[in-house]
């Protein structure tokens, strides 16, 4: 019943797009920061962003909303690339965290290669498999 009414209500209205998601998420972050830092201006900004995203969602001027979103798309792609980088970084971090009790990780000063050595061997000479640089480290 409610679903049908909602569907009828949404006919001819624009709905959610990438810009809409971005506005909503930014509004949530702003309101979170506002309550954490006690900054009133941020909660005003959050409200403005939220009202704008709701206005876009229920707007009947779909052409204008589509064009707005098209203008926003290059930024959206930049943002998603940024998040992909963060994801990649976390994936690299994962094995280091998993092996933190048994292994130590060093970075080769010459070629930036990651070197993984067992822990608890005292001071040892590590040679980089890639560029043969030798370094002495405590493990
Ligand atoms: Zn190296």
PDB file of C-alpha atoms and ligand atoms in Angstrom:
ATOM      1  CA  UNK A   1       0.000   0.000   0.000  1.00  0.00           C
ATOM      2  CA  UNK A   2       2.663   2.466   1.119  1.00  0.00           C
ATOM      3  CA  UNK A   3       5.008   1.277  -1.596  1.00  0.00           C
ATOM      4  CA  UNK A   4       2.377   1.845  -4.284  1.00  0.00           C
ATOM      5  CA  UNK A   5       1.650   5.324  -2.999  1.00  0.00           C
ATOM      6  CA  UNK A   6       5.340   6.106  -2.902  1.00  0.00           C
ATOM      7  CA  UNK A   7       5.791   4.798  -6.445  1.00  0.00           C
ATOM      8  CA  UNK A   8       2.910   6.947  -7.653  1.00  0.00           C
ATOM      9  CA  UNK A   9       4.344   9.939  -5.846  1.00  0.00           C
ATOM     10  CA  UNK A  10       7.756   9.403  -7.441  1.00  0.00           C
ATOM     11  CA  UNK A  11       6.417   9.265 -11.019  1.00  0.00           C
ATOM     12  CA  UNK A  12       7.907  12.100 -13.047  1.00  0.00           C
ATOM     13  CA  UNK A  13      10.239  13.009 -10.225  1.00  0.00           C
ATOM     14  CA  UNK A  14      13.971  12.929 -10.537  1.00  0.00           C
ATOM     15  CA  UNK A  15      15.122  10.569  -7.762  1.00  0.00           C
ATOM     16  CA  UNK A  16      18.657   9.836  -6.580  1.00  0.00           C
ATOM     17  CA  UNK A  17      21.836  10.267  -8.618  1.00  0.00           C
ATOM     18  CA  UNK A  18      25.549  10.586  -7.864  1.00  0.00           C
ATOM     19  CA  UNK A  19      25.233  14.258  -6.918  1.00  0.00           C
ATOM     20  CA  UNK A  20      22.331  13.334  -4.643  1.00  0.00           C
ATOM     21  CA  UNK A  21      24.403  10.683  -2.878  1.00  0.00           C
ATOM     22  CA  UNK A  22      27.310  13.109  -2.542  1.00  0.00           C
ATOM     23  CA  UNK A  23      25.095  15.856  -1.070  1.00  0.00           C
ATOM     24  CA  UNK A  24      23.494  13.486   1.421  1.00  0.00           C
ATOM     25  CA  UNK A  25      26.797  11.974   2.552  1.00  0.00           C
ATOM     26  CA  UNK A  26      28.434  15.419   2.848  1.00  0.00           C
ATOM     27  CA  UNK A  27      25.441  16.657   4.844  1.00  0.00           C
ATOM     28  CA  UNK A  28      25.761  13.689   7.231  1.00  0.00           C
ATOM     29  CA  UNK A  29      29.501  14.266   7.663  1.00  0.00           C
ATOM     30  CA  UNK A  30      28.879  17.984   8.290  1.00  0.00           C
ATOM     31  CA  UNK A  31      26.246  17.333  10.919  1.00  0.00           C
ATOM     32  CA  UNK A  32      28.480  14.746  12.588  1.00  0.00           C
ATOM     33  CA  UNK A  33      31.394  17.201  12.657  1.00  0.00           C
ATOM     34  CA  UNK A  34      29.042  19.941  13.844  1.00  0.00           C
ATOM     35  CA  UNK A  35      28.014  17.930  16.891  1.00  0.00           C
ATOM     36  CA  UNK A  36      31.578  16.727  17.571  1.00  0.00           C
ATOM     37  CA  UNK A  37      33.194  20.148  17.282  1.00  0.00           C
ATOM     38  CA  UNK A  38      30.212  22.213  18.397  1.00  0.00           C
ATOM     39  CA  UNK A  39      30.315  24.312  15.245  1.00  0.00           C
ATOM     40  CA  UNK A  40      26.896  25.776  14.512  1.00  0.00           C
ATOM     41  CA  UNK A  41      27.857  26.883  11.007  1.00  0.00           C
ATOM     42  CA  UNK A  42      28.443  23.262  10.003  1.00  0.00           C
ATOM     43  CA  UNK A  43      24.967  22.186  11.051  1.00  0.00           C
ATOM     44  CA  UNK A  44      23.528  25.074   9.025  1.00  0.00           C
ATOM     45  CA  UNK A  45      25.562  23.861   6.049  1.00  0.00           C
ATOM     46  CA  UNK A  46      24.381  20.295   6.674  1.00  0.00           C
ATOM     47  CA  UNK A  47      20.750  21.421   6.658  1.00  0.00           C
ATOM     48  CA  UNK A  48      21.215  23.422   3.445  1.00  0.00           C
ATOM     49  CA  UNK A  49      22.854  20.442   1.719  1.00  0.00           C
ATOM     50  CA  UNK A  50      20.152  18.073   2.911  1.00  0.00           C
ATOM     51  CA  UNK A  51      17.332  20.380   1.815  1.00  0.00           C
ATOM     52  CA  UNK A  52      18.987  20.779  -1.586  1.00  0.00           C
ATOM     53  CA  UNK A  53      19.402  17.017  -2.017  1.00  0.00           C
ATOM     54  CA  UNK A  54      15.757  16.427  -1.052  1.00  0.00           C
ATOM     55  CA  UNK A  55      14.657  19.183  -3.423  1.00  0.00           C
ATOM     56  CA  UNK A  56      16.603  17.511  -6.245  1.00  0.00           C
ATOM     57  CA  UNK A  57      15.158  14.096  -5.444  1.00  0.00           C
ATOM     58  CA  UNK A  58      11.541  15.295  -5.683  1.00  0.00           C
ATOM     59  CA  UNK A  59      12.144  17.764  -8.491  1.00  0.00           C
ATOM     60  CA  UNK A  60      10.035  17.420 -11.631  1.00  0.00           C
ATOM     61  CA  UNK A  61      12.553  19.339 -13.718  1.00  0.00           C
ATOM     62  CA  UNK A  62      14.514  16.208 -14.596  1.00  0.00           C
ATOM     63  CA  UNK A  63      16.458  17.846 -17.438  1.00  0.00           C
ATOM     64  CA  UNK A  64      17.966  20.494 -15.169  1.00  0.00           C
ATOM     65  CA  UNK A  65      18.795  17.897 -12.501  1.00  0.00           C
ATOM     66  CA  UNK A  66      20.397  15.626 -15.096  1.00  0.00           C
ATOM     67  CA  UNK A  67      22.562  18.498 -16.339  1.00  0.00           C
ATOM     68  CA  UNK A  68      23.624  19.331 -12.779  1.00  0.00           C
ATOM     69  CA  UNK A  69      24.653  15.750 -12.295  1.00  0.00           C
ATOM     70  CA  UNK A  70      26.578  15.683 -15.572  1.00  0.00           C
ATOM     71  CA  UNK A  71      28.568  18.716 -14.398  1.00  0.00           C
ATOM     72  CA  UNK A  72      29.262  16.937 -11.154  1.00  0.00           C
ATOM     73  CA  UNK A  73      30.418  13.657 -12.763  1.00  0.00           C
ATOM     74  CA  UNK A  74      34.116  14.608 -13.245  1.00  0.00           C
ATOM     75  CA  UNK A  75      34.321  15.350  -9.491  1.00  0.00           C
ATOM     76  CA  UNK A  76      32.499  12.131  -8.729  1.00  0.00           C
ATOM     77  CA  UNK A  77      35.087  10.199 -10.724  1.00  0.00           C
ATOM     78  CA  UNK A  78      37.887  11.963  -8.826  1.00  0.00           C
ATOM     79  CA  UNK A  79      36.241  11.128  -5.507  1.00  0.00           C
ATOM     80  CA  UNK A  80      35.772   7.473  -6.429  1.00  0.00           C
ATOM     81  CA  UNK A  81      39.413   7.254  -7.547  1.00  0.00           C
ATOM     82  CA  UNK A  82      40.418   8.678  -4.158  1.00  0.00           C
ATOM     83  CA  UNK A  83      38.363   6.052  -2.335  1.00  0.00           C
ATOM     84  CA  UNK A  84      39.802   3.306  -4.517  1.00  0.00           C
ATOM     85  CA  UNK A  85      43.276   4.454  -3.468  1.00  0.00           C
ATOM     86  CA  UNK A  86      42.279   4.293   0.189  1.00  0.00           C
ATOM     87  CA  UNK A  87      40.846   0.813  -0.359  1.00  0.00           C
ATOM     88  CA  UNK A  88      44.077  -0.261  -2.061  1.00  0.00           C
ATOM     89  CA  UNK A  89      46.105   1.162   0.822  1.00  0.00           C
ATOM     90  CA  UNK A  90      44.030  -0.802   3.350  1.00  0.00           C
ATOM     91  CA  UNK A  91      44.478  -3.974   1.324  1.00  0.00           C
ATOM     92  CA  UNK A  92      48.233  -3.453   1.441  1.00  0.00           C
ATOM     93  CA  UNK A  93      48.081  -2.832   5.167  1.00  0.00           C
ATOM     94  CA  UNK A  94      46.092  -5.983   5.903  1.00  0.00           C
ATOM     95  CA  UNK A  95      48.911  -8.581   5.697  1.00  0.00           C
ATOM     96  CA  UNK A  96      51.168  -6.312   7.783  1.00  0.00           C
ATOM     97  CA  UNK A  97      48.539  -6.221  10.489  1.00  0.00           C
ATOM     98  CA  UNK A  98      47.938  -9.970  10.275  1.00  0.00           C
ATOM     99  CA  UNK A  99      51.661 -10.829  10.586  1.00  0.00           C
ATOM    100  CA  UNK A 100      52.498  -8.137  13.126  1.00  0.00           C
ATOM    101  CA  UNK A 101      53.384 -10.695  15.843  1.00  0.00           C
ATOM    102  CA  UNK A 102      55.592 -12.901  13.676  1.00  0.00           C
ATOM    103  CA  UNK A 103      57.099 -10.572  11.099  1.00  0.00           C
ATOM    104  CA  UNK A 104      58.453  -7.092  10.708  1.00  0.00           C
ATOM    105  CA  UNK A 105      58.195  -4.984   7.613  1.00  0.00           C
ATOM    106  CA  UNK A 106      60.848  -2.613   6.339  1.00  0.00           C
ATOM    107  CA  UNK A 107      61.045  -0.437   3.297  1.00  0.00           C
ATOM    108  CA  UNK A 108      64.153  -0.604   1.155  1.00  0.00           C
ATOM    109  CA  UNK A 109      65.769   2.871   1.230  1.00  0.00           C
ATOM    110  CA  UNK A 110      66.922   2.507  -2.373  1.00  0.00           C
ATOM    111  CA  UNK A 111      63.983   1.083  -4.290  1.00  0.00           C
ATOM    112  CA  UNK A 112      61.086   1.382  -1.791  1.00  0.00           C
ATOM    113  CA  UNK A 113      60.478  -2.356  -1.978  1.00  0.00           C
ATOM    114  CA  UNK A 114      58.689  -3.783   1.059  1.00  0.00           C
ATOM    115  CA  UNK A 115      60.856  -6.266   2.944  1.00  0.00           C
ATOM    116  CA  UNK A 116      59.257  -8.840   5.213  1.00  0.00           C
ATOM    117  CA  UNK A 117      61.446 -10.486   7.836  1.00  0.00           C
ATOM    118  CA  UNK A 118      60.665 -12.811  10.762  1.00  0.00           C
ATOM    119  CA  UNK A 119      60.552 -11.147  14.150  1.00  0.00           C
ATOM    120  CA  UNK A 120      62.755 -11.868  17.150  1.00  0.00           C
ATOM    121  CA  UNK A 121      66.042 -12.621  15.358  1.00  0.00           C
ATOM    122  CA  UNK A 122      67.898  -9.704  16.943  1.00  0.00           C
ATOM    123  CA  UNK A 123      70.021  -7.455  14.782  1.00  0.00           C
ATOM    124  CA  UNK A 124      70.247  -8.922  11.300  1.00  0.00           C
ATOM    125  CA  UNK A 125      71.469  -7.990   7.881  1.00  0.00           C
ATOM    126  CA  UNK A 126      68.641  -7.804   5.384  1.00  0.00           C
ATOM    127  CA  UNK A 127      69.374  -7.691   1.700  1.00  0.00           C
ATOM    128  CA  UNK A 128      66.794  -6.377  -0.695  1.00  0.00           C
ATOM    129  CA  UNK A 129      65.826  -9.064  -3.244  1.00  0.00           C
ATOM    130  CA  UNK A 130      65.246  -6.429  -5.894  1.00  0.00           C
ATOM    131  CA  UNK A 131      68.257  -4.115  -5.780  1.00  0.00           C
ATOM    132  CA  UNK A 132      70.571  -6.027  -3.372  1.00  0.00           C
ATOM    133  CA  UNK A 133      70.868  -3.097  -0.967  1.00  0.00           C
ATOM    134  CA  UNK A 134      71.862  -4.348   2.468  1.00  0.00           C
ATOM    135  CA  UNK A 135      70.514  -2.870   5.633  1.00  0.00           C
ATOM    136  CA  UNK A 136      70.974  -3.803   9.261  1.00  0.00           C
ATOM    137  CA  UNK A 137      67.836  -3.737  11.343  1.00  0.00           C
ATOM    138  CA  UNK A 138      66.682  -4.985  14.702  1.00  0.00           C
ATOM    139  CA  UNK A 139      63.818  -7.429  14.324  1.00  0.00           C
TER     140      UNK A 139
HETATM  141 ZN1  LIG B   1      65.772  -2.351  -2.852  1.00  0.00          ZN
END
